[in-house]
PDB file of C-alpha atoms and ligand atoms in Angstrom:
ATOM      1  CA  MET A   1     -22.925 -16.977   4.002  1.00 94.00           C
ATOM      2  CA  GLN A   2     -19.608 -17.110   1.539  1.00 97.00           C
ATOM      3  CA  THR A   3     -17.465 -13.955   1.871  1.00 98.00           C
ATOM      4  CA  THR A   4     -14.258 -13.109  -0.282  1.00 98.00           C
ATOM      5  CA  ILE A   5     -10.855 -11.353   0.688  1.00 98.00           C
ATOM      6  CA  ALA A   6      -8.435  -9.914  -1.948  1.00 98.00           C
ATOM      7  CA  SER A   7      -9.839 -12.589  -4.261  1.00 98.00           C
ATOM      8  CA  VAL A   8      -9.481 -15.292  -1.623  1.00 98.00           C
ATOM      9  CA  THR A   9     -13.050 -16.931  -1.036  1.00 98.00           C
ATOM     10  CA  PHE A  10     -14.185 -18.299   2.686  1.00 98.00           C
ATOM     11  CA  GLU A  11     -17.169 -20.753   2.805  1.00 98.00           C
ATOM     12  CA  HIS A  12     -18.571 -18.767   5.782  1.00 98.00           C
ATOM     13  CA  PRO A  13     -17.031 -15.848   7.647  1.00 98.00           C
ATOM     14  CA  ILE A  14     -15.920 -17.140  11.050  1.00 99.00           C
ATOM     15  CA  PHE A  15     -12.631 -18.358  11.272  1.00 99.00           C
ATOM     16  CA  ASN A  16      -9.801 -18.291  14.307  1.00 99.00           C
ATOM     17  CA  ALA A  17      -7.644 -15.321  15.142  1.00 98.00           C
ATOM     18  CA  ALA A  18      -3.892 -15.298  15.231  1.00 98.00           C
ATOM     19  CA  GLY A  19      -3.139 -16.377  18.849  1.00 95.00           C
ATOM     20  CA  PRO A  20      -4.527 -19.200  20.769  1.00 97.00           C
ATOM     21  CA  LEU A  21      -3.924 -22.752  19.740  1.00 98.00           C
ATOM     22  CA  CYS A  22      -2.550 -21.983  16.492  1.00 98.00           C
ATOM     23  CA  VAL A  23       1.169 -22.582  17.872  1.00 98.00           C
ATOM     24  CA  THR A  24       1.898 -26.197  16.773  1.00 98.00           C
ATOM     25  CA  THR A  25       1.281 -28.144  13.359  1.00 98.00           C
ATOM     26  CA  GLU A  26      -1.272 -30.281  15.640  1.00 98.00           C
ATOM     27  CA  GLU A  27      -3.148 -27.674  16.690  1.00 98.00           C
ATOM     28  CA  LEU A  28      -3.165 -26.105  13.054  1.00 99.00           C
ATOM     29  CA  ASN A  29      -4.333 -29.190  11.588  1.00 98.00           C
ATOM     30  CA  ALA A  30      -7.274 -29.464  14.386  1.00 98.00           C
ATOM     31  CA  ILE A  31      -8.201 -26.149  12.958  1.00 99.00           C
ATOM     32  CA  GLY A  32      -8.223 -27.696   9.569  1.00 98.00           C
ATOM     33  CA  ASN A  33     -10.441 -30.644  10.553  1.00 98.00           C
ATOM     34  CA  SER A  34     -12.875 -27.861  12.530  1.00 98.00           C
ATOM     35  CA  SER A  35     -15.381 -25.492  10.836  1.00 98.00           C
ATOM     36  CA  SER A  36     -13.179 -22.538  10.813  1.00 99.00           C
ATOM     37  CA  SER A  37     -13.520 -21.391   7.775  1.00 99.00           C
ATOM     38  CA  ALA A  38      -9.669 -20.732   7.331  1.00 99.00           C
ATOM     39  CA  ILE A  39      -6.308 -21.560   9.188  1.00 99.00           C
ATOM     40  CA  VAL A  40      -4.372 -18.645  10.543  1.00 99.00           C
ATOM     41  CA  THR A  41      -0.963 -19.344  11.974  1.00 98.00           C
ATOM     42  CA  LYS A  42       0.191 -17.857  15.353  1.00 98.00           C
ATOM     43  CA  SER A  43       2.035 -14.749  14.658  1.00 98.00           C
ATOM     44  CA  CYS A  44       5.887 -16.087  13.603  1.00 98.00           C
ATOM     45  CA  THR A  45       9.192 -14.264  14.489  1.00 98.00           C
ATOM     46  CA  ARG A  46      12.313 -15.071  12.522  1.00 98.00           C
ATOM     47  CA  THR A  47      13.179 -17.829  15.239  1.00 98.00           C
ATOM     48  CA  SER A  48      11.592 -19.742  17.335  1.00 98.00           C
ATOM     49  CA  ARG A  49      10.375 -18.151  20.918  1.00 98.00           C
ATOM     50  CA  ASP A  50       9.338 -19.507  24.117  1.00 98.00           C
ATOM     51  CA  GLY A  51       7.400 -16.311  25.003  1.00 98.00           C
ATOM     52  CA  ASN A  52       6.908 -14.976  28.439  1.00 98.00           C
ATOM     53  CA  PRO A  53       6.828 -16.937  31.836  1.00 98.00           C
ATOM     54  CA  GLU A  54       3.849 -18.626  33.109  1.00 98.00           C
ATOM     55  CA  PRO A  55       1.318 -18.129  34.172  1.00 98.00           C
ATOM     56  CA  ARG A  56       0.610 -15.956  30.917  1.00 98.00           C
ATOM     57  CA  TYR A  57      -2.605 -16.321  29.978  1.00 98.00           C
ATOM     58  CA  ARG A  58      -5.891 -16.160  32.536  1.00 98.00           C
ATOM     59  CA  GLY A  59      -9.577 -16.752  31.733  1.00 98.00           C
ATOM     60  CA  VAL A  60     -11.687 -13.991  33.362  1.00 98.00           C
ATOM     61  CA  PRO A  61     -15.208 -13.606  33.915  1.00 96.00           C
ATOM     62  CA  LEU A  62     -15.945 -11.796  31.165  1.00 98.00           C
ATOM     63  CA  GLY A  63     -13.093 -12.804  28.682  1.00 98.00           C
ATOM     64  CA  SER A  64      -9.206 -13.170  29.197  1.00 98.00           C
ATOM     65  CA  ILE A  65      -5.763 -11.139  30.118  1.00 98.00           C
ATOM     66  CA  ASN A  66      -2.892 -12.592  28.356  1.00 98.00           C
ATOM     67  CA  SER A  67       1.247 -11.766  27.708  1.00 98.00           C
ATOM     68  CA  MET A  68       1.698 -14.768  25.824  1.00 98.00           C
ATOM     69  CA  GLY A  69       4.725 -12.944  23.975  1.00 98.00           C
ATOM     70  CA  LEU A  70       4.777 -14.270  20.882  1.00 98.00           C
ATOM     71  CA  PRO A  71       5.725 -17.996  21.314  1.00 98.00           C
ATOM     72  CA  ASN A  72       6.206 -19.382  17.944  1.00 98.00           C
ATOM     73  CA  ARG A  73       8.331 -22.374  16.256  1.00 98.00           C
ATOM     74  CA  GLY A  74      10.231 -19.577  13.766  1.00 98.00           C
ATOM     75  CA  TYR A  75       8.645 -18.592  10.399  1.00 98.00           C
ATOM     76  CA  LYS A  76      10.360 -21.732   8.544  1.00 98.00           C
ATOM     77  CA  ALA A  77       8.294 -24.077  10.291  1.00 98.00           C
ATOM     78  CA  TYR A  78       5.237 -22.152   9.632  1.00 98.00           C
ATOM     79  CA  ILE A  79       5.939 -21.850   6.051  1.00 98.00           C
ATOM     80  CA  ASN A  80       6.850 -25.617   6.206  1.00 98.00           C
ATOM     81  CA  ASP A  81       3.383 -25.992   7.380  1.00 98.00           C
ATOM     82  CA  THR A  82       1.381 -24.655   4.644  1.00 98.00           C
ATOM     83  CA  ARG A  83       2.418 -27.655   2.265  1.00 98.00           C
ATOM     84  CA  VAL A  84       0.773 -29.658   4.736  1.00 97.00           C
ATOM     85  CA  LEU A  85      -2.049 -27.318   5.893  1.00 98.00           C
ATOM     86  CA  LYS A  86      -3.011 -27.361   2.241  1.00 98.00           C
ATOM     87  CA  GLU A  87      -4.733 -30.577   2.467  1.00 98.00           C
ATOM     88  CA  HIS A  88      -7.616 -29.340   4.317  1.00 98.00           C
ATOM     89  CA  LYS A  89      -8.682 -26.856   1.097  1.00 98.00           C
ATOM     90  CA  LYS A  90      -9.145 -24.209   3.004  1.00 98.00           C
ATOM     91  CA  PRO A  91      -7.531 -20.784   2.931  1.00 98.00           C
ATOM     92  CA  ILE A  92      -4.418 -20.474   5.117  1.00 99.00           C
ATOM     93  CA  ILE A  93      -3.420 -16.813   6.434  1.00 99.00           C
ATOM     94  CA  LEU A  94       0.424 -16.798   7.328  1.00 98.00           C
ATOM     95  CA  SER A  95       0.809 -14.568  10.430  1.00 98.00           C
ATOM     96  CA  VAL A  96       3.911 -12.444  10.603  1.00 98.00           C
ATOM     97  CA  SER A  97       5.241 -10.627  13.785  1.00 98.00           C
ATOM     98  CA  GLY A  98       8.693 -10.088  12.979  1.00 98.00           C
ATOM     99  CA  LEU A  99      10.638  -7.863  15.862  1.00 98.00           C
ATOM    100  CA  SER A 100      12.373  -5.677  13.251  1.00 97.00           C
ATOM    101  CA  LEU A 101      11.578  -4.442   9.756  1.00 98.00           C
ATOM    102  CA  GLU A 102      14.734  -6.685   8.508  1.00 98.00           C
ATOM    103  CA  ASP A 103      12.889  -9.795  10.000  1.00 98.00           C
ATOM    104  CA  ASN A 104       9.428  -8.764   8.410  1.00 98.00           C
ATOM    105  CA  CYS A 105      11.212  -8.362   5.295  1.00 98.00           C
ATOM    106  CA  THR A 106      13.113 -11.843   5.664  1.00 98.00           C
ATOM    107  CA  ILE A 107       9.896 -13.463   6.321  1.00 98.00           C
ATOM    108  CA  ILE A 108       7.730 -12.268   3.747  1.00 98.00           C
ATOM    109  CA  THR A 109      10.166 -12.817   0.956  1.00 98.00           C
ATOM    110  CA  ALA A 110      10.557 -16.487   2.242  1.00 98.00           C
ATOM    111  CA  ALA A 111       6.321 -16.603   2.740  1.00 98.00           C
ATOM    112  CA  ASN A 112       6.269 -15.489  -1.113  1.00 98.00           C
ATOM    113  CA  ALA A 113       7.062 -19.000  -1.780  1.00 98.00           C
ATOM    114  CA  SER A 114       4.639 -20.830   0.703  1.00 98.00           C
ATOM    115  CA  ASP A 115       1.767 -22.073   0.251  1.00 98.00           C
ATOM    116  CA  ALA A 116      -0.012 -19.180   2.141  1.00 98.00           C
ATOM    117  CA  ASP A 117      -2.534 -17.473   0.759  1.00 98.00           C
ATOM    118  CA  LEU A 118      -2.816 -14.390   2.509  1.00 99.00           C
ATOM    119  CA  LEU A 119      -0.472 -12.469   4.422  1.00 99.00           C
ATOM    120  CA  GLU A 120      -1.537 -11.149   7.713  1.00 99.00           C
ATOM    121  CA  LEU A 121       1.171  -8.539   8.802  1.00 98.00           C
ATOM    122  CA  ASN A 122       0.865  -8.302  12.897  1.00 98.00           C
ATOM    123  CA  LEU A 123       1.799  -4.649  14.158  1.00 98.00           C
ATOM    124  CA  SER A 124      -0.102  -4.973  17.581  1.00 98.00           C
ATOM    125  CA  CYS A 125       1.285  -7.636  19.977  1.00 97.00           C
ATOM    126  CA  PRO A 126       1.592  -5.605  23.178  1.00 97.00           C
ATOM    127  CA  ASN A 127       3.293  -7.896  24.783  1.00 96.00           C
ATOM    128  CA  VAL A 128       7.038  -8.206  23.672  1.00 96.00           C
ATOM    129  CA  PRO A 129       9.048  -6.549  26.326  1.00 94.00           C
ATOM    130  CA  GLY A 130      10.623  -3.395  25.197  1.00 93.00           C
ATOM    131  CA  LYS A 131       8.825  -3.745  22.034  1.00 95.00           C
ATOM    132  CA  PRO A 132       6.374  -1.155  21.430  1.00 95.00           C
ATOM    133  CA  GLN A 133       3.058  -1.753  19.313  1.00 97.00           C
ATOM    134  CA  VAL A 134       3.984  -0.436  15.525  1.00 98.00           C
ATOM    135  CA  GLY A 135       0.627   0.227  14.894  1.00 98.00           C
ATOM    136  CA  TYR A 136       0.623   3.135  17.425  1.00 98.00           C
ATOM    137  CA  ASP A 137       3.673   4.759  15.582  1.00 98.00           C
ATOM    138  CA  PHE A 138       2.374   6.161  12.492  1.00 98.00           C
ATOM    139  CA  GLU A 139       5.447   7.200  11.049  1.00 98.00           C
ATOM    140  CA  GLN A 140       6.964   3.811  11.408  1.00 98.00           C
ATOM    141  CA  THR A 141       3.462   1.938  10.347  1.00 98.00           C
ATOM    142  CA  ASP A 142       4.660   4.074   6.840  1.00 98.00           C
ATOM    143  CA  THR A 143       7.923   2.893   6.853  1.00 98.00           C
ATOM    144  CA  VAL A 144       7.376  -0.634   7.178  1.00 98.00           C
ATOM    145  CA  LEU A 145       4.571  -0.926   4.878  1.00 98.00           C
ATOM    146  CA  ALA A 146       6.305   0.592   2.330  1.00 98.00           C
ATOM    147  CA  ALA A 147       9.292  -1.564   2.634  1.00 98.00           C
ATOM    148  CA  VAL A 148       6.985  -4.863   3.224  1.00 98.00           C
ATOM    149  CA  MET A 149       4.247  -4.305   0.423  1.00 98.00           C
ATOM    150  CA  LYS A 150       7.348  -3.665  -2.429  1.00 98.00           C
ATOM    151  CA  ILE A 151       8.535  -7.437  -1.337  1.00 98.00           C
ATOM    152  CA  ALA A 152       5.249  -9.023  -0.794  1.00 98.00           C
ATOM    153  CA  LYS A 153       3.683 -11.386  -3.720  1.00 98.00           C
ATOM    154  CA  LYS A 154       0.757 -12.350  -1.944  1.00 98.00           C
ATOM    155  CA  PRO A 155      -2.109 -10.048  -0.471  1.00 98.00           C
ATOM    156  CA  LEU A 156      -1.066  -8.334   2.743  1.00 98.00           C
ATOM    157  CA  GLY A 157      -3.257  -7.261   5.258  1.00 98.00           C
ATOM    158  CA  VAL A 158      -2.345  -5.739   8.694  1.00 98.00           C
ATOM    159  CA  LYS A 159      -3.587  -6.628  12.097  1.00 98.00           C
ATOM    160  CA  LEU A 160      -4.233  -3.228  14.154  1.00 98.00           C
ATOM    161  CA  PRO A 161      -3.999  -2.549  17.677  1.00 98.00           C
ATOM    162  CA  PRO A 162      -7.653  -0.677  18.789  1.00 98.00           C
ATOM    163  CA  TYR A 163      -7.733   3.025  18.240  1.00 98.00           C
ATOM    164  CA  PHE A 164      -9.904   5.272  20.322  1.00 98.00           C
ATOM    165  CA  ASP A 165      -9.569   8.627  18.359  1.00 98.00           C
ATOM    166  CA  PHE A 166     -11.444   9.580  15.341  1.00 98.00           C
ATOM    167  CA  VAL A 167      -8.414  11.730  14.245  1.00 98.00           C
ATOM    168  CA  HIS A 168      -6.300   8.639  14.679  1.00 98.00           C
ATOM    169  CA  PHE A 169      -8.742   6.287  12.538  1.00 98.00           C
ATOM    170  CA  GLU A 170      -8.072   9.078   9.956  1.00 98.00           C
ATOM    171  CA  GLN A 171      -4.552   9.164  10.188  1.00 98.00           C
ATOM    172  CA  VAL A 172      -4.253   5.566  10.070  1.00 98.00           C
ATOM    173  CA  ALA A 173      -6.463   4.894   7.252  1.00 98.00           C
ATOM    174  CA  LYS A 174      -4.605   7.591   5.140  1.00 98.00           C
ATOM    175  CA  ILE A 175      -1.375   5.431   5.416  1.00 98.00           C
ATOM    176  CA  LEU A 176      -3.276   2.036   4.668  1.00 98.00           C
ATOM    177  CA  ASN A 177      -5.025   3.344   1.986  1.00 98.00           C
ATOM    178  CA  LYS A 178      -1.864   4.959   0.352  1.00 98.00           C
ATOM    179  CA  HIS A 179       0.011   1.429   0.703  1.00 98.00           C
ATOM    180  CA  ASN A 180      -2.989  -0.552  -0.813  1.00 98.00           C
ATOM    181  CA  VAL A 181      -2.817  -3.236   1.704  1.00 98.00           C
ATOM    182  CA  ALA A 182      -5.106  -6.201   1.013  1.00 98.00           C
ATOM    183  CA  PHE A 183      -6.970  -6.328   4.450  1.00 99.00           C
ATOM    184  CA  VAL A 184      -7.189  -4.687   7.765  1.00 99.00           C
ATOM    185  CA  THR A 185      -7.689  -7.376  10.738  1.00 99.00           C
ATOM    186  CA  CYS A 186      -8.939  -5.482  13.944  1.00 98.00           C
ATOM    187  CA  ILE A 187      -8.816  -5.242  17.013  1.00 98.00           C
ATOM    188  CA  ASN A 188      -5.618  -6.953  18.611  1.00 98.00           C
ATOM    189  CA  SER A 189      -6.306  -7.040  22.442  1.00 98.00           C
ATOM    190  CA  ILE A 190      -6.631  -4.105  24.221  1.00 98.00           C
ATOM    191  CA  GLY A 191      -2.734  -3.760  25.649  1.00 98.00           C
ATOM    192  CA  ASN A 192      -1.570  -3.390  28.922  1.00 98.00           C
ATOM    193  CA  ALA A 193      -4.385  -4.001  31.030  1.00 98.00           C
ATOM    194  CA  LEU A 194      -4.100  -5.283  34.742  1.00 98.00           C
ATOM    195  CA  TYR A 195      -6.565  -7.588  36.390  1.00 98.00           C
ATOM    196  CA  ILE A 196      -6.189  -8.227  40.096  1.00 98.00           C
ATOM    197  CA  ASP A 197      -6.768 -10.915  42.353  1.00 98.00           C
ATOM    198  CA  PRO A 198      -7.986  -9.075  45.570  1.00 98.00           C
ATOM    199  CA  VAL A 199      -7.965 -12.160  47.883  1.00 98.00           C
ATOM    200  CA  LEU A 200      -4.220 -12.963  46.787  1.00 98.00           C
ATOM    201  CA  GLU A 201      -3.572  -9.207  46.238  1.00 98.00           C
ATOM    202  CA  GLU A 202      -1.823 -10.057  42.936  1.00 98.00           C
ATOM    203  CA  PRO A 203      -2.134  -9.742  39.472  1.00 98.00           C
ATOM    204  CA  VAL A 204      -3.383 -12.930  37.717  1.00 98.00           C
ATOM    205  CA  ILE A 205      -0.344 -13.653  35.135  1.00 98.00           C
ATOM    206  CA  LYS A 206       3.269 -13.498  35.703  1.00 98.00           C
ATOM    207  CA  PRO A 207       4.929 -11.138  32.669  1.00 98.00           C
ATOM    208  CA  LYS A 208       5.329  -7.510  32.922  1.00 97.00           C
ATOM    209  CA  GLY A 209       4.016  -7.341  36.463  1.00 98.00           C
ATOM    210  CA  GLY A 210       0.747  -8.381  35.391  1.00 98.00           C
ATOM    211  CA  PHE A 211       0.170  -6.139  32.646  1.00 98.00           C
ATOM    212  CA  GLY A 212      -1.436  -7.963  29.670  1.00 98.00           C
ATOM    213  CA  GLY A 213      -3.729  -7.706  26.480  1.00 98.00           C
ATOM    214  CA  LEU A 214      -7.398  -7.694  27.618  1.00 98.00           C
ATOM    215  CA  GLY A 215      -9.801  -9.728  25.225  1.00 98.00           C
ATOM    216  CA  GLY A 216     -12.845 -11.492  25.022  1.00 98.00           C
ATOM    217  CA  GLN A 217     -16.681  -9.586  25.955  1.00 98.00           C
ATOM    218  CA  TYR A 218     -14.619  -6.540  27.273  1.00 98.00           C
ATOM    219  CA  ILE A 219     -13.575  -5.312  24.463  1.00 98.00           C
ATOM    220  CA  LYS A 220     -16.673  -6.169  21.995  1.00 99.00           C
ATOM    221  CA  PRO A 221     -17.856  -2.568  21.698  1.00 98.00           C
ATOM    222  CA  THR A 222     -14.335  -1.079  20.801  1.00 99.00           C
ATOM    223  CA  ALA A 223     -13.701  -3.937  18.180  1.00 99.00           C
ATOM    224  CA  LEU A 224     -17.033  -2.871  16.620  1.00 99.00           C
ATOM    225  CA  ALA A 225     -16.246   0.932  16.795  1.00 99.00           C
ATOM    226  CA  ASN A 226     -12.861  -0.009  14.885  1.00 99.00           C
ATOM    227  CA  VAL A 227     -14.334  -2.142  12.202  1.00 99.00           C
ATOM    228  CA  ARG A 228     -17.072   0.140  11.745  1.00 98.00           C
ATOM    229  CA  LYS A 229     -14.981   3.291  11.567  1.00 98.00           C
ATOM    230  CA  PHE A 230     -12.087   1.415   9.190  1.00 99.00           C
ATOM    231  CA  SER A 231     -15.136   0.053   6.973  1.00 98.00           C
ATOM    232  CA  GLU A 232     -16.214   3.892   6.311  1.00 98.00           C
ATOM    233  CA  LEU A 233     -12.510   4.746   5.657  1.00 98.00           C
ATOM    234  CA  LEU A 234     -10.824   2.107   4.025  1.00 98.00           C
ATOM    235  CA  ASP A 235     -10.402   0.861   0.391  1.00 98.00           C
ATOM    236  CA  CYS A 236     -10.063  -2.712   1.380  1.00 98.00           C
ATOM    237  CA  PRO A 237     -12.064  -5.413   3.285  1.00 98.00           C
ATOM    238  CA  VAL A 238     -11.994  -5.104   7.096  1.00 99.00           C
ATOM    239  CA  ILE A 239     -11.761  -8.553   9.634  1.00 99.00           C
ATOM    240  CA  GLY A 240     -13.391  -8.141  13.170  1.00 99.00           C
ATOM    241  CA  VAL A 241     -11.785  -9.715  15.701  1.00 98.00           C
ATOM    242  CA  GLY A 242     -12.701  -8.998  19.759  1.00 98.00           C
ATOM    243  CA  GLY A 243     -15.414 -10.661  21.943  1.00 98.00           C
ATOM    244  CA  ILE A 244     -17.184 -12.811  19.759  1.00 98.00           C
ATOM    245  CA  GLU A 245     -18.796 -15.552  21.721  1.00 98.00           C
ATOM    246  CA  LYS A 246     -22.359 -16.149  19.569  1.00 98.00           C
ATOM    247  CA  GLY A 247     -23.881 -16.220  16.298  1.00 98.00           C
ATOM    248  CA  VAL A 248     -25.398 -13.225  16.600  1.00 98.00           C
ATOM    249  CA  ASP A 249     -21.621 -11.244  17.103  1.00 99.00           C
ATOM    250  CA  VAL A 250     -20.979 -12.287  14.119  1.00 99.00           C
ATOM    251  CA  PHE A 251     -24.110 -10.270  13.011  1.00 98.00           C
ATOM    252  CA  GLU A 252     -23.022  -7.137  14.375  1.00 99.00           C
ATOM    253  CA  PHE A 253     -19.647  -7.119  13.318  1.00 99.00           C
ATOM    254  CA  ILE A 254     -20.506  -7.568   9.529  1.00 98.00           C
ATOM    255  CA  LEU A 255     -23.557  -5.214  10.086  1.00 98.00           C
ATOM    256  CA  ALA A 256     -20.619  -2.858  11.304  1.00 99.00           C
ATOM    257  CA  GLY A 257     -18.748  -3.708   8.080  1.00 98.00           C
ATOM    258  CA  ALA A 258     -16.501  -6.816   8.468  1.00 98.00           C
ATOM    259  CA  HIS A 259     -15.746  -8.973   5.465  1.00 98.00           C
ATOM    260  CA  ALA A 260     -15.182 -11.673   7.953  1.00 98.00           C
ATOM    261  CA  VAL A 261     -14.552 -12.608  11.587  1.00 99.00           C
ATOM    262  CA  GLN A 262     -11.869 -13.960  13.851  1.00 99.00           C
ATOM    263  CA  LEU A 263     -12.145 -15.933  17.048  1.00 98.00           C
ATOM    264  CA  GLY A 264      -9.560 -15.545  19.975  1.00 98.00           C
ATOM    265  CA  THR A 265     -10.611 -15.899  23.650  1.00 98.00           C
ATOM    266  CA  VAL A 266     -13.879 -17.908  22.972  1.00 98.00           C
ATOM    267  CA  PHE A 267     -11.771 -20.598  20.579  1.00 98.00           C
ATOM    268  CA  MET A 268      -9.044 -20.644  23.926  1.00 98.00           C
ATOM    269  CA  GLU A 269     -11.998 -21.218  26.115  1.00 98.00           C
ATOM    270  CA  GLU A 270     -14.019 -23.717  24.367  1.00 98.00           C
ATOM    271  CA  GLY A 271     -11.870 -25.281  21.871  1.00 98.00           C
ATOM    272  CA  VAL A 272     -12.311 -26.145  18.166  1.00 98.00           C
ATOM    273  CA  GLY A 273     -16.219 -26.772  18.504  1.00 98.00           C
ATOM    274  CA  CYS A 274     -16.671 -23.038  18.983  1.00 98.00           C
ATOM    275  CA  PHE A 275     -16.694 -22.873  15.181  1.00 99.00           C
ATOM    276  CA  GLU A 276     -19.680 -25.235  14.242  1.00 98.00           C
ATOM    277  CA  ARG A 277     -21.832 -23.979  17.423  1.00 99.00           C
ATOM    278  CA  ILE A 278     -20.961 -20.256  16.453  1.00 99.00           C
ATOM    279  CA  ARG A 279     -21.425 -21.094  12.700  1.00 98.00           C
ATOM    280  CA  LYS A 280     -24.677 -22.805  13.369  1.00 98.00           C
ATOM    281  CA  GLU A 281     -25.999 -19.621  15.476  1.00 98.00           C
ATOM    282  CA  PHE A 282     -25.036 -17.145  12.876  1.00 98.00           C
ATOM    283  CA  GLU A 283     -26.623 -18.929  10.139  1.00 98.00           C
ATOM    284  CA  ASP A 284     -29.817 -19.742  12.559  1.00 98.00           C
ATOM    285  CA  TYR A 285     -30.311 -15.558  13.337  1.00 98.00           C
ATOM    286  CA  CYS A 286     -29.503 -14.524   9.514  1.00 98.00           C
ATOM    287  CA  ALA A 287     -32.119 -17.130   8.125  1.00 98.00           C
ATOM    288  CA  LYS A 288     -34.874 -15.783  10.639  1.00 98.00           C
ATOM    289  CA  LYS A 289     -34.003 -12.644   9.404  1.00 98.00           C
ATOM    290  CA  GLY A 290     -34.705 -13.651   5.967  1.00 98.00           C
ATOM    291  CA  TYR A 291     -30.814 -12.906   4.968  1.00 98.00           C
ATOM    292  CA  THR A 292     -29.339 -15.361   2.865  1.00 97.00           C
ATOM    293  CA  SER A 293     -26.071 -13.624   1.947  1.00 98.00           C
ATOM    294  CA  VAL A 294     -23.721 -11.511   3.871  1.00 98.00           C
ATOM    295  CA  GLU A 295     -24.118  -8.999   0.941  1.00 97.00           C
ATOM    296  CA  ASP A 296     -27.685  -8.353   2.110  1.00 98.00           C
ATOM    297  CA  PHE A 297     -26.711  -6.886   5.266  1.00 98.00           C
ATOM    298  CA  ARG A 298     -23.161  -5.808   5.482  1.00 98.00           C
ATOM    299  CA  GLY A 299     -22.130  -2.571   6.698  1.00 98.00           C
ATOM    300  CA  LYS A 300     -25.731  -1.561   6.587  1.00 98.00           C
ATOM    301  CA  LEU A 301     -26.032  -0.434  10.033  1.00 98.00           C
ATOM    302  CA  LYS A 302     -28.728   1.833  10.467  1.00 98.00           C
ATOM    303  CA  THR A 303     -28.202   5.163  12.198  1.00 96.00           C
ATOM    304  CA  LEU A 304     -30.892   6.810  14.634  1.00 97.00           C
TER     305      LEU A 304
HETATM  306  C1  SIN B   1       1.310 -12.723  22.284  1.00 80.12           C
HETATM  307  O1  SIN B   1       1.523 -13.843  22.023  1.00 80.12           O
HETATM  308  O2  SIN B   1       1.615 -12.247  22.985  1.00 80.12           O
HETATM  309  C2  SIN B   1      -0.247 -12.472  21.844  1.00 80.12           C
HETATM  310  C3  SIN B   1      -0.689 -12.260  20.314  1.00 80.12           C
HETATM  311  C4  SIN B   1      -0.589 -10.640  20.121  1.00 80.12           C
HETATM  312  O3  SIN B   1      -0.874 -10.037  20.770  1.00 80.12           O
HETATM  313  O4  SIN B   1      -0.521 -10.432  18.938  1.00 80.12           O
END
């Protein structure tokens, strides 16, 4: 069940998403020691950030809502970590989320000399007050990619917000193809959702008046739609993320066209054991179907 993205081979297609439990060196080593097939770092900014005030994450019945606000140790710490994480002998993906184009260029220039295998530029965090999601501004996306692709010496992919309109898919895909991005990860959480506790008559998280990114089961159909559309429109591999909780979910994402998948909410709720459980469930499901490699069914979703 190996898969390849930008010439980097993954032992199987299931690894962590930039988001939960990948901030500290200990957390990253725990991912390295788990059955995750890669190690993705928390999206890093130029300087360290405490993030938004707590409570800023809540598991809710069908998923999660968060407004973490990119708490991270700053890019230099993650670049240093790549040297140590290399010992786990699995691909390392450095997630980058500079708060300006200049910051992104600085981080990517430094990342060229790191031990990361791939760079994932996060254009879609909905949780930094005063910073709109770049992926919803197509002109800015074009400008950012023109600048960073000139600098990046490692394969650089982008993490996108969810889109909901076929015209938007086409417009974004045209930009991504023009800049030859190495891969696309979709989707980030559905931004600015509101979850209300009716007993307490208040939202369940504090930042931004309770507005936050929705993850988990709520968003799986939207994530599948984004994977499907982008895998049809793009010249590069797509990594799916959004609501994967079981092995059969992985199967569905690959059937829709994904080369790999990332785990967010389920990792936060279950811890590193989710990688082995979901991998086993996925392999058992494939075996039942008689499939021995992801190429047997990737993108082969039937139509009615
Ligand atoms: C956050 O730190 O706010 C979540 C990460 C993201 O949405 O990109």
